Tab-separated table of C-alpha atoms and ligand atoms in Angstrom:
chain	number	residue	atom	x	y	z
A	128	MET	CA	0.000	0.000	0.000
A	129	THR	CA	1.538	3.294	-1.056
A	130	LEU	CA	-1.445	5.605	-0.739
A	131	PRO	CA	-4.072	6.033	1.972
A	132	ILE	CA	-7.275	4.192	1.075
A	133	LEU	CA	-10.580	6.050	0.856
A	134	TYR	CA	-13.728	3.961	0.942
A	135	SER	CA	-16.244	6.167	-0.791
A	136	PHE	CA	-19.675	6.138	-2.387
A	137	ARG	CA	-20.146	8.499	-5.301
A	138	ARG	CA	-23.604	9.796	-4.370
A	139	CYS	CA	-23.096	10.117	-0.602
A	140	PRO	CA	-22.841	13.799	0.435
A	141	TYR	CA	-20.475	12.933	3.299
A	142	ALA	CA	-18.173	11.130	0.875
A	143	MET	CA	-18.464	14.066	-1.546
A	144	ARG	CA	-17.188	16.522	1.054
A	145	ALA	CA	-14.286	14.195	1.868
A	146	ARG	CA	-13.385	13.862	-1.831
A	147	LEU	CA	-13.713	17.624	-2.290
A	148	ALA	CA	-11.299	18.318	0.579
A	149	ILE	CA	-8.812	15.731	-0.725
A	150	PHE	CA	-9.108	17.296	-4.180
A	151	ALA	CA	-8.710	20.845	-2.810
A	152	SER	CA	-5.684	19.886	-0.724
A	153	GLU	CA	-4.070	18.215	-3.731
A	154	GLN	CA	-3.547	14.962	-1.865
A	155	GLN	CA	-3.992	11.563	-3.462
A	156	VAL	CA	-5.653	8.447	-2.157
A	157	GLU	CA	-6.588	5.036	-3.463
A	158	LEU	CA	-10.335	5.272	-4.005
A	159	ARG	CA	-12.464	2.206	-3.391
A	160	GLU	CA	-16.022	2.667	-4.597
A	161	VAL	CA	-18.454	1.026	-2.207
A	162	VAL	CA	-21.941	-0.292	-2.816
A	163	LEU	CA	-23.738	0.283	0.490
A	164	ARG	CA	-25.704	-2.971	0.441
A	165	ASP	CA	-22.521	-4.961	-0.159
A	166	LYS	CA	-19.725	-3.292	1.805
A	167	PRO	CA	-16.183	-4.634	1.529
A	168	GLU	CA	-15.051	-6.841	4.413
A	169	HIS	CA	-11.896	-4.792	4.898
A	170	MET	CA	-13.913	-1.612	5.334
A	171	ILE	CA	-16.127	-3.189	8.008
A	172	GLU	CA	-13.078	-4.671	9.700
A	173	ILE	CA	-11.324	-1.287	10.051
A	174	SER	CA	-14.550	0.637	10.738
A	175	PRO	CA	-17.293	-1.506	12.266
A	176	LYS	CA	-19.793	1.352	12.183
A	177	ALA	CA	-19.556	0.853	8.420
A	178	THR	CA	-20.470	4.259	7.065
A	179	VAL	CA	-18.727	5.948	4.170
A	180	PRO	CA	-16.399	7.730	3.869
A	181	VAL	CA	-13.628	5.854	5.683
A	182	LEU	CA	-9.974	6.728	5.306
A	183	TYR	CA	-7.312	4.120	6.083
A	184	LEU	CA	-3.929	5.768	6.562
A	185	LEU	CA	-0.501	4.311	5.840
A	186	ASP	CA	0.249	3.956	9.573
A	187	GLY	CA	-2.860	1.804	10.009
A	188	SER	CA	-4.974	4.491	11.660
A	189	VAL	CA	-8.545	5.045	10.543
A	190	ILE	CA	-10.579	8.221	10.090
A	191	GLU	CA	-14.258	7.400	9.878
A	192	GLU	CA	-15.973	10.805	9.979
A	193	SER	CA	-16.201	12.959	6.859
A	194	PHE	CA	-15.534	16.141	8.832
A	195	GLU	CA	-12.291	14.671	10.184
A	196	ILE	CA	-11.220	13.505	6.723
A	197	MET	CA	-11.651	17.099	5.524
A	198	GLU	CA	-9.483	18.307	8.389
A	199	TRP	CA	-6.865	15.603	7.766
A	200	ALA	CA	-6.526	16.651	4.131
A	201	LEU	CA	-6.467	20.385	4.724
A	202	ASN	CA	-4.035	20.090	7.626
A	203	LEU	CA	-1.615	18.370	5.254
A	204	ALA	CA	-1.857	21.093	2.633
A	205	ASP	CA	-4.110	23.921	1.605
A	206	PRO	CA	-2.659	25.193	-1.665
A	207	ASN	CA	-5.981	26.691	-2.727
A	208	GLN	CA	-6.457	28.480	0.610
A	209	ILE	CA	-9.904	27.190	1.207
A	210	ASP	CA	-9.407	26.909	4.964
A	211	PRO	CA	-7.748	30.156	6.100
A	212	GLU	CA	-7.106	30.565	9.815
A	213	ARG	CA	-9.492	33.511	10.194
A	214	PHE	CA	-12.570	31.536	9.101
A	215	ARG	CA	-11.625	28.208	10.654
A	216	VAL	CA	-13.913	28.292	13.697
A	217	LYS	CA	-16.867	29.925	11.930
A	218	ALA	CA	-16.685	27.478	9.029
A	219	ARG	CA	-16.624	24.456	11.319
A	220	VAL	CA	-19.572	25.697	13.367
A	221	LEU	CA	-21.573	26.083	10.147
A	222	VAL	CA	-20.672	22.620	8.846
A	223	GLU	CA	-21.637	21.122	12.203
A	224	ARG	CA	-24.957	22.961	12.024
A	225	CYS	CA	-25.514	21.383	8.616
A	226	ASP	CA	-24.982	17.920	10.077
A	227	VAL	CA	-27.050	18.466	13.223
A	228	GLU	CA	-29.717	21.022	12.283
A	229	PHE	CA	-30.231	20.326	8.584
A	230	LYS	CA	-29.395	16.719	7.658
A	231	PRO	CA	-32.040	15.086	9.897
A	232	TYR	CA	-34.738	17.178	8.179
A	233	LEU	CA	-33.271	16.540	4.754
A	234	ASP	CA	-33.648	12.811	5.502
A	235	ARG	CA	-37.240	13.284	6.645
A	236	TYR	CA	-38.047	15.283	3.509
A	237	LYS	CA	-36.277	12.842	1.155
A	238	TYR	CA	-37.446	9.598	2.777
A	239	PRO	CA	-40.825	10.426	4.410
A	240	ASN	CA	-41.725	6.724	4.656
A	241	LYS	CA	-38.688	5.923	6.782
A	242	PHE	CA	-39.700	8.327	9.573
A	243	ASP	CA	-42.953	8.834	11.397
A	244	ASP	CA	-41.912	11.521	13.865
A	245	MET	CA	-42.898	14.517	11.717
A	246	THR	CA	-44.735	15.395	8.553
A	247	ARG	CA	-42.906	16.138	5.344
A	248	GLU	CA	-44.117	19.759	5.562
A	249	ALA	CA	-42.692	20.127	9.068
A	250	ALA	CA	-39.373	18.694	7.887
A	251	ILE	CA	-39.267	21.194	5.018
A	252	ALA	CA	-39.990	24.060	7.415
A	253	LYS	CA	-37.146	22.966	9.723
A	254	ALA	CA	-34.732	22.514	6.835
A	255	ALA	CA	-35.733	25.954	5.540
A	256	ASP	CA	-34.485	27.573	8.770
A	257	PHE	CA	-30.946	26.530	7.889
A	258	ILE	CA	-31.332	27.380	4.205
A	259	ASN	CA	-32.630	30.846	5.088
A	260	ASP	CA	-29.580	31.444	7.271
A	261	LEU	CA	-27.311	30.449	4.380
A	262	ASP	CA	-29.294	32.729	2.090
A	263	LYS	CA	-28.637	35.702	4.400
A	264	MET	CA	-24.938	34.862	4.579
A	265	LEU	CA	-24.799	34.839	0.791
A	266	GLU	CA	-26.511	38.215	0.412
A	267	ASN	CA	-23.376	40.203	-0.368
A	268	GLN	CA	-20.866	37.496	-1.138
A	269	GLN	CA	-20.623	34.602	-3.550
A	270	PHE	CA	-19.457	32.025	-0.988
A	271	LEU	CA	-20.338	31.360	2.627
A	272	MET	CA	-17.209	32.887	4.137
A	273	GLY	CA	-16.569	35.583	1.542
A	274	HIS	CA	-15.500	35.877	-2.025
A	275	SER	CA	-13.737	32.579	-2.454
A	276	ARG	CA	-14.784	28.964	-1.984
A	277	GLY	CA	-14.024	27.577	1.429
A	278	PHE	CA	-14.317	24.709	3.896
A	279	SER	CA	-17.981	25.411	4.640
A	280	ASP	CA	-18.959	25.620	0.964
A	281	ILE	CA	-17.513	22.210	0.158
A	282	GLY	CA	-18.736	20.804	3.472
A	283	ILE	CA	-22.350	21.928	3.022
A	284	ALA	CA	-23.105	22.215	-0.710
A	285	PRO	CA	-23.382	18.419	-1.262
A	286	PHE	CA	-26.236	18.362	1.267
A	287	ILE	CA	-28.060	21.330	-0.253
A	288	ARG	CA	-27.682	19.611	-3.615
A	289	GLN	CA	-29.288	16.476	-2.188
A	290	PHE	CA	-32.131	18.589	-0.801
A	291	ALA	CA	-32.543	20.374	-4.151
A	292	HIS	CA	-32.677	17.123	-6.071
A	293	VAL	CA	-35.651	15.708	-4.194
A	294	ASP	CA	-37.782	18.074	-6.307
A	295	ARG	CA	-35.552	20.358	-8.300
A	296	ASP	CA	-38.353	22.360	-9.979
A	297	TRP	CA	-39.864	23.161	-6.604
A	298	PHE	CA	-36.455	24.022	-5.109
A	299	LEU	CA	-35.651	26.451	-7.930
A	300	LYS	CA	-38.907	28.316	-7.287
A	301	GLN	CA	-38.251	28.915	-3.592
A	302	PRO	CA	-37.372	32.394	-2.265
A	303	TRP	CA	-33.741	31.446	-1.658
A	304	LYS	CA	-32.227	33.245	-4.600
A	305	ASN	CA	-28.739	33.434	-3.131
A	306	VAL	CA	-28.687	29.788	-2.115
A	307	ILE	CA	-30.021	28.774	-5.525
A	308	ASP	CA	-27.268	30.746	-7.292
A	309	TRP	CA	-24.677	29.219	-4.935
A	310	TYR	CA	-26.018	25.696	-5.511
A	311	LEU	CA	-26.021	26.197	-9.300
A	312	GLU	CA	-22.463	27.517	-9.245
A	313	PHE	CA	-21.370	24.531	-7.148
A	314	THR	CA	-22.992	21.917	-9.330
A	315	ASN	CA	-21.485	23.457	-12.471
A	316	TRP	CA	-18.064	23.937	-10.912
A	317	ASP	CA	-15.339	21.958	-12.591
A	318	GLY	CA	-14.012	20.744	-9.229
A	319	PHE	CA	-17.370	19.234	-8.299
A	320	LEU	CA	-17.724	17.563	-11.699
A	321	ARG	CA	-14.277	16.050	-11.265
A	322	ILE	CA	-14.960	14.531	-7.845
A	323	MET	CA	-18.129	13.004	-9.311
A	324	SER	CA	-16.263	10.790	-11.783
A	325	LYS	CA	-17.822	7.339	-11.916
A	326	TYR	CA	-15.908	4.283	-10.770
A	327	PRO	CA	-16.966	0.656	-10.810
A	328	LYS	CA	-17.615	-1.092	-7.503
A	329	TRP	CA	-14.319	-2.002	-5.830
A	330	THR	CA	-13.477	-5.649	-5.206
A	331	PRO	CA	-10.224	-7.127	-3.855
A	332	ASP	CA	-9.318	-7.983	-7.468
A	333	SER	CA	-9.797	-4.437	-8.765
A	334	LYS	CA	-6.960	-2.405	-10.185
A	335	ILE	CA	-5.901	0.550	-8.006
A	336	THR	CA	-7.886	3.714	-8.671
A	337	VAL	CA	-5.864	6.792	-7.792
A	338	PHE	CA	-8.021	9.751	-6.786
A	339	PRO	CA	-7.877	12.394	-7.992
A	340	GLU	CA	-6.182	11.451	-11.204
A	341	ILE	CA	-2.910	13.309	-11.589
A	342	THR	CA	-4.149	15.354	-14.546
A	343	GLN	CA	-6.971	16.652	-12.410
A	344	ILE	CA	-4.710	18.416	-9.938
A	345	SER	CA	-3.868	22.125	-10.101
A	346	VAL	CA	-6.060	22.979	-13.020
A	347	THR	CA	-9.247	23.979	-11.288
A	348	ALA	CA	-9.896	27.513	-10.097
A	349	PHE	CA	-11.206	27.727	-6.550
B	591	LIG	N1	-21.124	10.958	10.399
B	591	LIG	C1	-20.716	10.219	9.230
B	591	LIG	C2	-21.963	9.872	8.426
B	591	LIG	C3	-21.671	9.084	7.166
B	591	LIG	C4	-22.921	8.402	6.605
B	591	LIG	O1	-23.963	8.306	7.281
B	591	LIG	N2	-22.823	7.891	5.361
B	591	LIG	C5	-23.922	7.117	4.817
B	591	LIG	C6	-24.012	7.209	3.311
B	591	LIG	S1	-24.411	8.834	2.746
B	591	LIG	C7	-23.678	5.645	5.119
B	591	LIG	O2	-22.576	5.160	4.937
B	591	LIG	N3	-24.701	4.928	5.591
B	591	LIG	C8	-24.555	3.535	5.904
B	591	LIG	C9	-25.455	2.658	5.124
B	591	LIG	O3	-26.324	3.177	4.396
B	591	LIG	O4	-25.303	1.444	5.224
B	591	LIG	C10	-19.712	11.051	8.439
B	591	LIG	O5	-19.743	12.291	8.559
B	591	LIG	O6	-18.857	10.490	7.747
């Protein structure tokens, strides 16, 4: 093993933020694409909670939270300055709010049959509280912490995208103009398109997939 191994799932927003941070920090990993209903034995062995993403480092240590994988990558290098010291605390508080105050309602909106603790309308209203806060933050700036893409943008946008895609026509008609513009910019951004490359399901016989591919590094504006 010469590279850290990232167990990832293309469509998972947590895995997206981990891949985005690895991409932004210009690190490389071996990517192993997971199918959630058939997780690799090695992944479960190193991380029994068995959620993606999981990062297996060369020294045998394991990082099994997306937020911590972002920090691992950006602590190693931040050539695109997406995690400047002055926004570090504020950006982390916002990403944590996304996970705690938004994601549960996103799940209840997206999968209403899986939950019976609130109506879909109530879940939308709760999710809208967070979206409205983002909308205010984006009033006079293109990104959440200012005029360039940062930790909180890559940490949160995959979740807003998931929310938007439940019913995209409805989402685009909501009074969140700034968030809509921000979401559209993110989904059209070259960096996002690159971390969404498709890979076949990994098996122990698969060839090594290096992520990101070398040609993808240093060519994307942040
Ligand atoms: N707190 C974890 C959450 C990760 C998570 O829940 N990932 C989902 C996929 S989006 C998962 O692996 N679920 C397990 C499953 O569906 O079996 C993180 O931030 O990495």
